[in-house]
């Protein structure tokens, strides 16, 4: 059962969630899944969300591939990871921008309800260029290094 999360309205998908709202949804709804749509390079360099304590799976599927090319198999990768219609899907990227496109595409394909995580994993850069003001990590939500057992692209953790 999906808890009352009150997402910020959005065009083309179920809405935007703060990192804490995303965590609360993942912890409360056993059908909810987090999909990290950053690149493998970002997962390795920056870390990945650790949803173990929420009891929710995390899926790692690149929205864009190396060189900024769109992932032509994005929907197929989601299907291979076991995502289906009717289960909440929470999309996360570095700053909350690429994940909007992923949420829209998933919605148009009948997946979800699909949500975008505002602020992303690290948030946007501050005036000094450092990403240390907002996002999943700054909000104190669990994360780990990619080497700590994050699965390969398109596989549930």
CSV table of C-alpha atoms in Angstrom, one decimal:
chain,number,residue,atom,x,y,z
A,1,UNK,CA,0.0,0.0,0.0
A,2,UNK,CA,1.4,3.4,-1.0
A,3,UNK,CA,1.6,5.9,1.9
A,4,UNK,CA,0.4,9.4,1.6
A,5,UNK,CA,3.5,11.2,0.3
A,6,UNK,CA,2.0,14.4,-1.2
A,7,UNK,CA,4.4,14.8,-4.2
A,8,UNK,CA,4.9,18.1,-5.9
A,9,UNK,CA,2.8,18.1,-9.1
A,10,UNK,CA,4.7,17.4,-12.3
A,11,UNK,CA,3.9,17.2,-16.0
A,12,UNK,CA,3.9,13.7,-17.5
A,13,UNK,CA,4.6,11.6,-14.4
A,14,UNK,CA,3.3,11.2,-10.8
A,15,UNK,CA,5.3,14.0,-9.2
A,16,UNK,CA,8.4,15.1,-7.5
A,17,UNK,CA,9.5,13.9,-4.1
A,18,UNK,CA,12.1,15.2,-1.7
A,19,UNK,CA,14.8,12.7,-0.9
A,20,UNK,CA,13.1,12.1,2.5
A,21,UNK,CA,9.7,11.5,0.9
A,22,UNK,CA,11.4,9.1,-1.5
A,23,UNK,CA,12.9,7.2,1.4
A,24,UNK,CA,9.6,7.2,3.3
A,25,UNK,CA,7.8,5.7,0.3
A,26,UNK,CA,10.5,3.1,-0.2
A,27,UNK,CA,10.3,2.1,3.5
A,28,UNK,CA,6.5,2.0,3.6
A,29,UNK,CA,5.6,0.4,0.3
A,30,UNK,CA,7.1,-3.1,-0.3
A,31,UNK,CA,6.3,-2.8,-4.0
A,32,UNK,CA,8.2,0.5,-4.4
A,33,UNK,CA,11.6,0.4,-6.3
A,34,UNK,CA,14.3,3.0,-6.5
A,35,UNK,CA,15.9,3.3,-9.9
A,36,UNK,CA,19.3,5.1,-10.1
A,37,UNK,CA,19.6,6.4,-13.6
A,38,UNK,CA,23.1,7.9,-13.4
A,39,UNK,CA,26.0,6.5,-15.4
A,40,UNK,CA,28.2,3.7,-14.1
A,41,UNK,CA,31.0,6.2,-13.9
A,42,UNK,CA,28.9,8.3,-11.5
A,43,UNK,CA,28.0,5.2,-9.4
A,44,UNK,CA,31.7,4.3,-9.1
A,45,UNK,CA,33.0,7.9,-8.4
A,46,UNK,CA,30.2,9.2,-6.2
A,47,UNK,CA,28.5,6.2,-4.6
A,48,UNK,CA,25.0,4.8,-4.7
A,49,UNK,CA,21.9,4.9,-2.5
A,50,UNK,CA,21.7,2.0,-0.1
A,51,UNK,CA,18.0,1.1,0.3
A,52,UNK,CA,18.7,-2.1,2.3
A,53,UNK,CA,17.3,-0.6,5.6
A,54,UNK,CA,14.1,0.5,3.8
A,55,UNK,CA,13.6,-3.1,2.6
A,56,UNK,CA,13.3,-1.8,-0.9
A,57,UNK,CA,15.2,-2.9,-4.0
A,58,UNK,CA,17.5,-0.5,-5.9
A,59,UNK,CA,17.9,-0.9,-9.6
A,60,UNK,CA,20.8,0.6,-11.6
A,61,UNK,CA,20.0,1.5,-15.2
A,62,UNK,CA,21.8,4.2,-17.1
A,63,UNK,CA,19.6,6.9,-18.7
A,64,UNK,CA,22.5,8.0,-20.8
A,65,UNK,CA,25.6,6.1,-21.5
A,66,UNK,CA,29.2,7.1,-21.8
A,67,UNK,CA,29.6,10.1,-24.0
A,68,UNK,CA,26.1,11.4,-23.2
A,69,UNK,CA,24.4,9.0,-25.6
A,70,UNK,CA,20.8,8.1,-24.6
A,71,UNK,CA,20.4,4.5,-23.6
A,72,UNK,CA,18.2,3.0,-26.3
A,73,UNK,CA,17.5,0.0,-24.2
A,74,UNK,CA,16.3,1.9,-21.1
A,75,UNK,CA,12.7,0.5,-21.0
A,76,UNK,CA,14.0,-3.0,-21.8
A,77,UNK,CA,16.5,-2.7,-19.0
A,78,UNK,CA,13.7,-1.7,-16.6
A,79,UNK,CA,11.7,-4.7,-17.7
A,80,UNK,CA,14.7,-7.0,-17.3
A,81,UNK,CA,15.1,-5.7,-13.8
A,82,UNK,CA,11.5,-6.8,-13.0
A,83,UNK,CA,9.7,-3.5,-13.0
A,84,UNK,CA,6.0,-3.6,-13.9
A,85,UNK,CA,2.9,-1.6,-14.0
A,86,UNK,CA,1.2,-0.7,-10.7
A,87,UNK,CA,4.3,-0.5,-8.5
A,88,UNK,CA,5.7,2.8,-7.4
A,89,UNK,CA,9.0,3.6,-9.2
A,90,UNK,CA,11.3,6.4,-7.7
A,91,UNK,CA,13.9,7.7,-10.2
A,92,UNK,CA,17.1,9.3,-9.0
A,93,UNK,CA,19.9,11.0,-10.8
A,94,UNK,CA,22.8,13.3,-9.7
A,95,UNK,CA,20.7,16.5,-9.4
A,96,UNK,CA,17.1,15.6,-10.1
A,97,UNK,CA,17.1,16.6,-13.8
A,98,UNK,CA,17.8,13.4,-15.9
A,99,UNK,CA,15.4,11.5,-13.7
A,100,UNK,CA,12.5,13.6,-14.9
A,101,UNK,CA,12.9,12.3,-18.4
A,102,UNK,CA,13.2,8.7,-17.0
A,103,UNK,CA,10.0,9.2,-15.0
A,104,UNK,CA,8.1,10.6,-18.0
A,105,UNK,CA,9.2,7.7,-20.3
A,106,UNK,CA,8.3,5.1,-17.6
A,107,UNK,CA,4.9,6.7,-17.2
A,108,UNK,CA,4.3,6.8,-21.0
A,109,UNK,CA,5.2,3.0,-21.0
A,110,UNK,CA,2.7,2.2,-18.3
A,111,UNK,CA,5.1,1.8,-15.4
A,112,UNK,CA,4.6,3.3,-12.1
A,113,UNK,CA,3.3,5.6,-10.7
A,114,UNK,CA,6.7,7.1,-11.5
A,115,UNK,CA,8.3,9.8,-9.3
A,116,UNK,CA,11.4,12.0,-9.6
A,117,UNK,CA,13.6,12.7,-6.6
A,118,UNK,CA,14.2,16.4,-6.3
A,119,UNK,CA,17.8,17.3,-5.6
A,120,UNK,CA,19.0,13.9,-6.8
A,121,UNK,CA,21.8,12.0,-5.2
A,122,UNK,CA,24.2,15.0,-4.8
A,123,UNK,CA,22.2,18.1,-5.8
A,124,UNK,CA,23.3,20.9,-8.0
A,125,UNK,CA,26.6,22.6,-7.5
A,126,UNK,CA,26.8,25.6,-5.2
A,127,UNK,CA,28.4,28.9,-6.1
A,128,UNK,CA,31.8,27.3,-5.4
A,129,UNK,CA,31.1,24.4,-7.7
A,130,UNK,CA,30.8,21.9,-4.9
A,131,UNK,CA,27.8,19.6,-4.7
A,132,UNK,CA,27.4,19.7,-0.9
A,133,UNK,CA,24.2,21.6,-0.2
A,134,UNK,CA,21.4,19.3,-1.1
A,135,UNK,CA,20.5,15.8,-2.3
A,136,UNK,CA,20.2,12.2,-1.0
A,137,UNK,CA,23.7,12.2,0.6
A,138,UNK,CA,23.5,15.6,2.2
A,139,UNK,CA,20.1,14.8,3.7
A,140,UNK,CA,21.8,12.0,5.6
A,141,UNK,CA,20.1,9.1,3.7
A,142,UNK,CA,22.0,5.8,3.5
A,143,UNK,CA,24.5,5.3,0.7
A,144,UNK,CA,27.6,3.2,0.0
A,145,UNK,CA,30.4,3.0,-2.5
A,146,UNK,CA,29.7,1.2,-5.7
A,147,UNK,CA,32.4,-1.3,-4.8
A,148,UNK,CA,30.4,-2.2,-1.6
A,149,UNK,CA,28.2,-4.6,-3.6
A,150,UNK,CA,26.1,-2.4,-5.9
A,151,UNK,CA,24.9,-4.6,-8.7
A,152,UNK,CA,25.7,-4.2,-12.4
A,153,UNK,CA,23.4,-2.1,-14.6
A,154,UNK,CA,19.8,-3.3,-14.8
A,155,UNK,CA,20.0,-5.6,-11.8
A,156,UNK,CA,18.1,-5.4,-8.5
A,157,UNK,CA,20.1,-4.9,-5.4
